[in-house]
XYZ file of C-alpha atoms in Angstrom:
563
model
C -0.229 -24.264 -11.402
C -3.842 -23.559 -10.835
C -3.840 -24.848 -7.602
C -1.011 -22.526 -7.006
C -3.433 -19.231 -8.017
C -6.395 -20.671 -6.335
C -5.352 -21.666 -2.789
C -4.005 -18.138 -2.670
C -6.405 -16.410 -4.132
C -9.004 -18.565 -1.928
C -7.530 -17.638 1.145
C -6.716 -13.781 0.254
C -10.295 -14.243 -0.518
C -11.946 -15.126 2.604
C -9.604 -13.045 4.903
C -10.161 -9.889 2.671
C -11.540 -7.071 4.129
C -15.272 -6.568 3.568
C -15.103 -2.664 2.474
C -13.500 0.284 2.828
C -9.767 -0.142 4.881
C -8.169 2.422 6.592
C -5.060 4.327 4.768
C -5.366 5.206 1.251
C -7.997 3.028 0.959
C -10.285 5.066 0.942
C -8.680 7.233 -1.431
C -7.306 5.064 -3.992
C -11.351 3.473 -4.592
C -12.678 6.882 -4.882
C -9.988 7.449 -7.403
C -10.583 4.488 -9.325
C -14.188 4.561 -8.881
C -14.662 7.565 -10.448
C -11.456 7.189 -13.062
C -9.713 10.585 -11.013
C -6.100 11.531 -10.131
C -4.978 9.642 -6.302
C -2.542 11.415 -4.450
C 1.306 11.905 -5.995
C 2.430 10.031 -8.087
C -1.243 9.679 -9.322
C -1.112 5.813 -9.630
C -2.723 5.802 -12.879
C -2.489 1.908 -13.783
C -3.648 0.820 -10.392
C -6.800 3.539 -10.969
C -7.594 2.402 -14.739
C -7.147 -1.522 -13.772
C -9.019 -0.659 -10.643
C -11.855 1.046 -12.629
C -12.042 -2.178 -14.813
C -12.496 -4.158 -11.917
C -15.481 -2.086 -10.609
C -17.027 -2.797 -14.417
C -16.485 -6.638 -14.445
C -17.180 -7.796 -11.002
C -20.933 -7.626 -10.926
C -21.314 -7.912 -6.433
C -20.021 -6.560 -3.797
C -19.548 -2.892 -2.887
C -17.091 -0.945 -4.649
C -14.603 -1.210 -2.064
C -15.000 -5.008 -1.891
C -13.992 -5.026 -5.482
C -11.401 -3.135 -5.583
C -10.096 -5.054 -2.297
C -10.625 -8.057 -4.583
C -8.327 -7.088 -7.278
C -5.585 -6.823 -4.653
C -6.185 -10.264 -3.721
C -6.111 -11.113 -7.504
C -2.562 -9.368 -8.210
C -1.497 -10.888 -4.902
C -2.415 -14.370 -5.993
C -0.802 -14.028 -9.399
C 2.311 -12.979 -7.760
C 2.317 -16.343 -5.964
C 1.589 -18.110 -8.911
C 4.527 -16.477 -10.854
C 7.166 -17.235 -8.029
C 5.732 -21.151 -8.568
C 6.760 -20.678 -12.590
C 9.839 -18.789 -11.444
C 11.509 -21.296 -9.162
C 10.063 -24.465 -11.783
C 11.532 -22.974 -14.743
C 14.768 -22.099 -13.677
C 15.374 -25.703 -11.531
C 14.184 -27.061 -15.422
C 16.736 -24.899 -17.013
C 19.778 -25.618 -14.947
C 19.305 -28.654 -14.867
C 22.113 -31.332 -16.615
C 20.135 -32.527 -19.834
C 20.561 -36.341 -18.073
C 18.849 -35.860 -15.017
C 16.030 -33.659 -16.525
C 13.805 -36.603 -16.947
C 14.153 -37.872 -13.213
C 10.902 -38.338 -11.365
C 12.098 -35.164 -9.351
C 11.154 -32.993 -12.172
C 8.154 -35.105 -13.160
C 6.574 -35.250 -9.583
C 8.206 -32.841 -6.782
C 9.870 -30.049 -8.991
C 5.665 -29.284 -9.359
C 4.939 -29.804 -5.853
C 8.066 -28.023 -4.485
C 7.580 -24.758 -6.725
C 4.211 -24.825 -5.143
C 4.905 -24.945 -1.488
C 7.455 -22.227 -2.259
C 4.626 -20.146 -4.045
C 2.711 -20.543 -0.640
C 5.492 -19.625 1.721
C 4.913 -15.969 -0.629
C 1.326 -16.322 -0.384
C 1.308 -17.136 3.646
C 4.035 -14.135 3.981
C 3.020 -11.431 6.291
C 4.174 -8.620 3.731
C 2.378 -9.515 1.143
C -0.510 -11.309 3.032
C -1.123 -7.887 4.760
C -1.736 -5.773 1.484
C -3.528 -8.679 -0.809
C -6.870 -7.757 1.564
C -7.327 -4.734 1.088
C -7.221 -1.558 -1.315
C -3.287 -0.531 -1.608
C -1.134 -0.424 -4.913
C 1.411 -2.745 -3.241
C 0.433 -6.815 -4.377
C -0.281 -4.888 -8.147
C 3.647 -4.021 -7.177
C 4.818 -7.037 -6.288
C 2.854 -8.563 -9.809
C 5.118 -6.452 -11.746
C 8.333 -7.689 -9.785
C 7.603 -10.858 -9.864
C 6.094 -10.855 -13.795
C 9.682 -9.271 -14.975
C 12.024 -11.381 -13.093
C 10.148 -14.539 -14.596
C 10.532 -12.885 -18.332
C 13.872 -11.566 -17.817
C 15.186 -15.257 -15.970
C 13.354 -17.377 -17.801
C 12.228 -16.080 -21.207
C 14.309 -13.542 -21.745
C 11.723 -11.496 -23.482
C 13.570 -8.341 -23.039
C 11.151 -6.205 -25.118
C 8.151 -7.433 -22.846
C 9.806 -6.876 -19.746
C 10.819 -3.305 -20.882
C 7.307 -2.585 -21.696
C 5.986 -3.962 -18.204
C 8.901 -1.990 -16.662
C 7.149 1.004 -17.733
C 3.908 0.309 -17.086
C 4.734 -0.919 -13.352
C 6.182 2.387 -13.167
C 2.412 3.621 -13.681
C 1.740 2.147 -10.768
C 4.718 2.113 -8.173
C 7.975 4.424 -8.091
C 9.784 1.680 -6.425
C 10.179 -0.201 -9.139
C 12.920 1.469 -10.845
C 15.634 -0.028 -8.572
C 15.172 -3.164 -10.332
C 17.403 -1.450 -12.416
C 20.263 -2.202 -11.605
C 19.819 -6.338 -11.733
C 18.352 -5.597 -15.163
C 21.700 -3.585 -16.473
C 23.446 -6.654 -14.715
C 21.293 -9.412 -16.889
C 22.143 -7.440 -20.101
C 25.782 -7.194 -19.640
C 26.149 -10.484 -18.868
C 23.792 -11.690 -21.550
C 26.262 -9.784 -24.057
C 24.896 -6.492 -24.569
C 27.195 -4.066 -25.820
C 26.052 -0.176 -26.774
C 29.297 -0.579 -28.867
C 27.871 -2.611 -31.166
C 25.672 -1.188 -33.581
C 23.127 -3.971 -33.812
C 22.848 -3.601 -30.023
C 22.403 -0.115 -30.227
C 19.536 -0.289 -32.349
C 18.383 -3.408 -29.505
C 18.726 -0.687 -27.174
C 16.426 2.417 -28.834
C 13.924 -0.682 -29.385
C 13.859 -1.424 -25.795
C 13.958 2.069 -24.728
C 10.740 2.971 -27.102
C 8.836 0.296 -25.377
C 9.387 1.475 -21.966
C 8.511 4.473 -22.941
C 5.122 3.145 -24.345
C 4.537 1.238 -21.424
C 5.764 4.861 -19.340
C 3.072 6.941 -21.393
C 0.148 5.294 -19.273
C 0.838 8.641 -16.940
C -0.486 10.473 -20.016
C -3.708 9.237 -18.760
C -3.593 11.678 -15.648
C -3.257 15.123 -18.063
C -6.184 14.006 -20.167
C -8.176 12.989 -17.465
C -7.891 15.885 -15.444
C -8.120 18.341 -18.081
C -12.184 16.597 -17.754
C -12.374 17.910 -14.002
C -13.213 14.593 -12.427
C -14.567 14.915 -8.619
C -11.057 13.185 -7.516
C -8.257 15.397 -8.870
C -5.445 15.503 -6.664
C -3.240 18.772 -7.512
C -5.107 18.970 -10.430
C -2.114 17.610 -13.261
C -3.486 19.127 -16.329
C -0.457 21.523 -17.554
C 2.845 19.981 -17.572
C 3.509 21.866 -14.158
C 1.066 20.521 -12.151
C 1.493 16.957 -13.984
C 5.744 16.865 -12.949
C 4.637 17.802 -9.445
C 2.513 15.319 -9.250
C 4.458 12.458 -11.051
C 7.743 13.543 -8.932
C 5.408 13.531 -5.448
C 6.603 17.157 -5.109
C 5.233 18.284 -1.504
C 4.332 15.047 -0.856
C 7.473 13.077 0.534
C 9.421 13.109 -2.532
C 9.921 10.143 -5.025
C 9.599 6.905 -2.899
C 9.253 9.250 0.556
C 12.867 10.338 -0.204
C 11.856 14.064 0.588
C 10.463 13.897 3.373
C 12.327 14.071 6.909
C 15.055 11.663 7.491
C 15.800 11.169 4.210
C 19.801 11.798 4.422
C 22.433 9.847 3.840
C 24.341 10.361 7.158
C 22.869 8.931 10.388
C 24.631 7.585 13.481
C 25.703 3.970 12.894
C 23.225 2.791 15.811
C 20.384 3.904 13.498
C 22.091 2.281 10.603
C 21.906 -1.198 12.908
C 18.615 -0.978 14.021
C 17.027 -0.346 10.491
C 19.159 -3.155 9.231
C 18.145 -5.270 11.875
C 14.475 -3.962 11.226
C 14.321 -5.372 7.706
C 15.712 -9.021 8.781
C 13.678 -8.953 11.668
C 10.350 -8.442 8.829
C 11.645 -11.351 6.757
C 11.610 -13.754 10.214
C 8.158 -12.358 10.928
C 6.864 -13.002 7.278
C 8.403 -16.400 7.278
C 9.165 -17.446 10.948
C 12.637 -18.010 11.885
C 12.414 -21.186 10.162
C 11.681 -20.257 6.560
C 14.091 -17.443 7.197
C 16.853 -20.441 7.458
C 15.787 -22.022 4.443
C 16.249 -19.211 2.712
C 19.122 -18.312 3.804
C 20.543 -21.686 2.955
C 18.845 -21.024 -0.528
C 20.837 -18.260 -1.473
C 23.929 -20.229 -1.297
C 22.179 -23.212 -3.404
C 21.723 -20.328 -6.028
C 25.184 -18.996 -6.184
C 26.333 -22.377 -6.625
C 24.283 -23.569 -9.063
C 23.896 -20.279 -11.290
C 26.114 -17.156 -10.586
C 24.293 -15.353 -13.089
C 20.849 -15.747 -11.496
C 22.119 -15.237 -8.503
C 23.840 -11.482 -9.165
C 20.540 -10.835 -11.070
C 18.426 -11.372 -8.082
C 20.641 -10.483 -5.403
C 20.838 -6.816 -7.161
C 17.558 -6.740 -7.303
C 17.053 -7.836 -3.547
C 19.588 -5.294 -2.436
C 18.653 -2.247 -4.011
C 14.581 -2.669 -3.713
C 15.384 -3.793 0.199
C 18.626 -2.170 2.186
C 19.222 0.356 -0.031
C 15.949 1.407 -0.080
C 15.859 1.231 3.710
C 18.859 3.232 3.752
C 17.528 6.112 1.535
C 14.658 6.597 3.398
C 16.371 6.522 6.446
C 13.283 5.987 9.184
C 13.706 5.869 12.662
C 12.470 2.338 13.991
C 9.345 2.818 15.633
C 5.635 1.453 15.267
C 4.608 4.190 12.679
C 7.417 3.884 10.414
C 7.455 -0.197 10.392
C 3.727 0.410 9.615
C 4.636 2.736 6.582
C 7.996 0.657 5.528
C 6.352 -2.856 5.483
C 4.427 -2.983 2.047
C 8.094 -1.459 0.899
C 9.531 -5.187 1.499
C 6.949 -7.121 -0.568
C 9.607 -7.242 -3.770
C 12.512 -8.385 -1.663
C 10.408 -10.657 0.267
C 9.414 -11.721 -3.475
C 13.186 -12.487 -3.897
C 13.660 -13.969 -0.816
C 10.769 -16.512 -1.374
C 12.361 -17.357 -4.593
C 15.662 -18.159 -2.722
C 13.336 -20.456 -0.432
C 12.059 -22.540 -3.290
C 16.049 -23.089 -3.931
C 16.882 -23.906 -0.293
C 13.405 -26.679 -0.703
C 14.598 -28.250 -3.718
C 18.145 -29.112 -2.249
C 16.515 -30.425 0.616
C 14.321 -32.506 -1.046
C 17.071 -33.824 -3.265
C 18.925 -35.035 -0.683
C 16.147 -36.931 1.182
C 12.206 -37.297 0.780
C 12.161 -37.206 4.548
C 12.431 -33.401 4.489
C 8.499 -33.140 2.840
C 7.671 -33.128 6.285
C 9.928 -30.542 7.605
C 9.371 -27.921 5.112
C 5.176 -28.828 4.680
C 5.672 -28.356 8.731
C 7.384 -25.140 8.315
C 4.643 -23.799 6.126
C 1.795 -24.885 7.973
C 3.707 -22.961 11.166
C 3.779 -19.969 8.998
C 0.236 -20.171 7.919
C -0.903 -20.110 11.937
C 1.901 -17.578 12.981
C 0.557 -14.897 10.378
C -3.430 -15.572 10.249
C -4.916 -13.924 12.903
C -3.072 -10.474 12.004
C -3.691 -10.648 8.263
C -7.766 -11.879 8.753
C -9.349 -8.654 8.165
C -12.376 -10.957 7.054
C -14.908 -8.767 10.136
C -12.854 -5.424 9.828
C -15.888 -2.620 9.839
C -13.731 0.049 12.040
C -12.805 2.157 8.791
C -16.353 1.828 7.140
C -17.735 2.642 10.940
C -15.627 5.785 11.444
C -16.632 7.555 8.666
C -20.321 6.543 9.287
C -20.482 8.067 12.794
C -19.076 10.901 11.964
C -21.889 11.287 9.094
C -24.183 10.303 11.121
C -23.215 13.641 13.787
C -24.154 16.138 10.926
C -27.166 17.211 10.151
C -28.708 16.930 6.824
C -27.960 20.127 4.563
C -25.152 21.512 6.696
C -20.951 22.251 5.718
C -18.403 20.097 7.064
C -14.777 21.395 6.883
C -12.407 18.347 6.897
C -9.203 19.792 8.952
C -7.601 16.150 10.020
C -5.327 13.561 8.910
C -5.662 11.747 5.571
C -7.163 8.691 7.146
C -10.820 10.442 8.267
C -10.500 12.198 5.014
C -10.570 9.412 2.876
C -12.774 7.281 4.512
C -15.334 9.992 4.072
C -14.479 10.348 0.257
C -15.413 6.854 -0.136
C -18.466 7.145 1.820
C -19.627 10.587 0.381
C -18.273 10.247 -3.036
C -18.793 6.669 -3.861
C -21.353 5.529 -1.958
C -23.275 8.715 -2.160
C -24.330 9.321 1.967
C -25.779 12.387 3.294
C -26.027 13.674 -0.471
C -27.511 17.114 1.445
C -23.710 17.551 3.064
C -21.485 19.557 1.560
C -18.112 18.503 2.646
C -14.615 20.711 1.924
C -11.323 19.201 2.390
C -9.227 21.907 3.957
C -6.215 19.755 2.634
C -6.959 20.245 -0.885
C -6.947 16.443 -1.439
C -9.874 14.192 -2.436
C -12.457 16.659 -2.616
C -13.020 19.203 -4.933
C -10.444 22.051 -4.260
C -11.720 25.414 -3.037
C -8.435 26.995 -2.178
C -6.174 27.217 -5.257
C -3.807 25.117 -7.167
C -0.915 26.302 -5.523
C -2.811 25.532 -1.738
C -1.161 21.790 -1.186
C 2.342 22.850 -2.065
C 2.353 25.390 0.726
C 2.814 25.059 3.998
C 1.967 26.165 7.760
C 1.246 29.551 8.670
C 1.174 30.589 4.779
C -1.207 28.005 4.106
C -3.488 29.140 6.851
C -3.313 32.308 5.605
C -5.290 31.409 2.390
C -7.584 28.935 3.755
C -9.612 31.145 6.607
C -10.316 33.883 4.570
C -12.413 31.590 1.921
C -13.884 29.428 4.875
C -15.218 32.477 6.778
C -16.508 33.647 3.403
C -17.915 30.512 2.518
C -19.786 30.431 6.396
C -21.440 33.603 6.065
C -22.583 33.255 2.741
C -24.602 30.269 3.712
C -27.220 29.372 6.133
C -26.592 26.063 7.105
C -25.236 24.122 9.859
C -21.521 23.914 10.235
C -19.565 21.596 11.239
C -15.439 20.938 11.497
C -13.669 17.526 11.851
C -10.107 18.733 13.984
C -8.350 18.555 16.969
C -8.553 22.293 17.965
C -10.612 24.306 15.517
C -10.231 27.600 17.251
C -9.561 29.602 13.940
C -12.061 32.140 14.317
C -12.047 35.146 17.696
C -15.518 36.150 16.535
C -16.866 32.608 16.487
C -17.464 29.834 18.817
C -17.111 26.112 18.630
C -19.187 23.567 20.181
C -17.914 19.923 20.805
C -20.672 17.668 18.856
C -19.513 14.271 19.657
C -16.436 13.347 17.031
C -17.262 16.879 15.411
C -17.211 20.646 16.508
C -19.835 22.780 15.380
C -19.858 26.547 14.799
C -21.975 28.914 16.778
C -24.432 26.116 17.659
C -24.551 24.144 20.884
C -26.469 20.649 20.608
C -28.040 19.301 23.328
C -26.272 16.570 25.138
C -26.219 13.559 24.557
C -25.140 9.783 25.091
C -22.752 8.883 21.883
C -22.483 5.257 22.928
C -26.447 4.640 22.184
C -25.866 6.632 18.871
C -22.447 5.270 17.129
C -20.937 2.273 16.313
C -17.554 0.846 16.082
C -16.723 -2.303 15.569
C -13.136 -3.522 16.898
C -12.020 -6.971 15.468
C -8.610 -7.703 14.795
C -7.066 -4.313 14.999
C -3.906 -3.551 12.935
C -1.849 -0.393 13.924
C -3.714 1.930 11.805
C -6.874 0.614 13.318
C -5.783 1.003 16.323
C -5.230 4.840 15.596
C -8.743 5.249 14.397
C -10.334 3.787 17.736
C -8.054 5.940 19.363
C -8.881 9.313 17.781
C -12.554 7.964 18.423
C -12.153 7.200 22.695
C -10.222 10.248 22.802
C -12.884 12.510 20.774
C -16.103 11.555 22.830
C -14.271 11.324 25.925
C -13.372 15.218 25.287
C -17.252 15.671 24.269
C -18.539 13.923 27.298
C -16.043 16.157 29.387
C -17.202 19.156 28.001
C -20.524 18.173 29.015
C -19.680 17.560 32.318
C -20.296 13.314 32.048
C -17.542 12.656 33.751
C -17.814 9.216 34.345
C -18.529 8.605 30.451
C -15.835 10.805 29.731
C -13.284 8.724 32.126
C -14.340 5.187 30.431
C -13.366 6.724 27.284
C -10.403 7.902 28.316
C -9.496 5.027 29.822
C -10.050 2.785 26.420
C -8.002 5.677 24.679
C -4.965 4.832 27.054
C -5.365 1.261 26.726
C -4.829 1.423 22.676
C -2.015 4.025 23.312
C 0.252 1.924 25.177
C -0.515 -0.698 22.129
C 0.903 1.899 19.971
C 3.991 2.926 21.392
């Protein structure tokens, strides 16, 4: 049992990002560090646990400690799958078979192999090496399945269900499976005793879900990271239900409609299946398909419980989200596959048990598939020397002179990285940073600013920025694509930034910037692409055409990989 956890945790620790990573990593790490409010829905459970990890881990930078939390819960998820497979097989085995040599020796080993199939899966591995909410979400999924399938501790499961929703909304899609489980267990609301039990279960659920109240209490104390200021009920509900931020489970975003061309639906489901082959390899996928039939034949109640969870948290979610099949959405949706990946890993375990019972020679086959899976997924998920996000933020701050103003008008990626380096690591303390998207840094634009879009937002922000600029005698920089906001002021390219009303002396930024590019994932490539284009634009503006072309060639090479 302990072997399962230590092996998974050791692997994740070895391949873990050593510092802040791209995506939401910087913002989530910052929120944990200052005990703040992360982007909607706020992720209070994640923030509270993250803060604990920053306090109890005595080594490493803050980002490393939060990354380690992802590794910890990813490994715990694998351990829970070990328990689910082992105890399910023990429960379903006939009494006269329960003392066979298989259950003393082969079953524990088979359960360990199953857990390692999950540990080596691309989806879970990728999210267990950086600061993100998905390995914790996977842990809640495995724990709830274990409690219902192996122990039937319904009150504890209800409490953890509510608590888990304080980490990620997709956990609600476990509900159809949970309802089915209660029905086949003989639960009937027309029975007064069962009605009383249902009330108790609801109270335990609400007790867990009350973790969201942390956001109201903490927001009233005005932490540095206070996304959308949920200190009153109106703002609180907007944050919890992600109003203006994609909606619950991204269903508010473009594409979240029930109707679509049939070919798009086929592409979406094919992409869903492709992810399983990518995670487990085609050989592991075949064993899992075989395990589905084994589960159905062996115990139909557990099969339908797992199948409903799999369908609703997998294909049904993909159907509702309705995203086009392209590289960006692949990167966006891959972490959402983890709960269904977990269920499929359990089915792989059932398939392995059947094969081992038929012939001990199948051990070699299964171990061979596991080794092949490990070798296939290792390179992509090894972030051991990945510093690209850290270097990106550091390069931006190196560009800014001390005692300056820096306005951020770019994608969340850059903003989140800078939030970590400025707020958590205290780099360049003399620089004042303003986030034009009003997300992580203190909001100067008003409570309603984040919920307005387009020209209306521009009409709100520009007078405020103009006033700050004119009242300050400091140098002003913008991180933006093309910041020609003010007709009476001129912007000059300054490396990765734009300088307002001040043209800096020409520089060769190849001697100034550092960008370590090791094993780039999709979002890392976006950072690298943006870096080369931005520096190329600077060289073009300063008439250094040779260096400009060199930067553009590197950007084009990465652009081809992003398509």
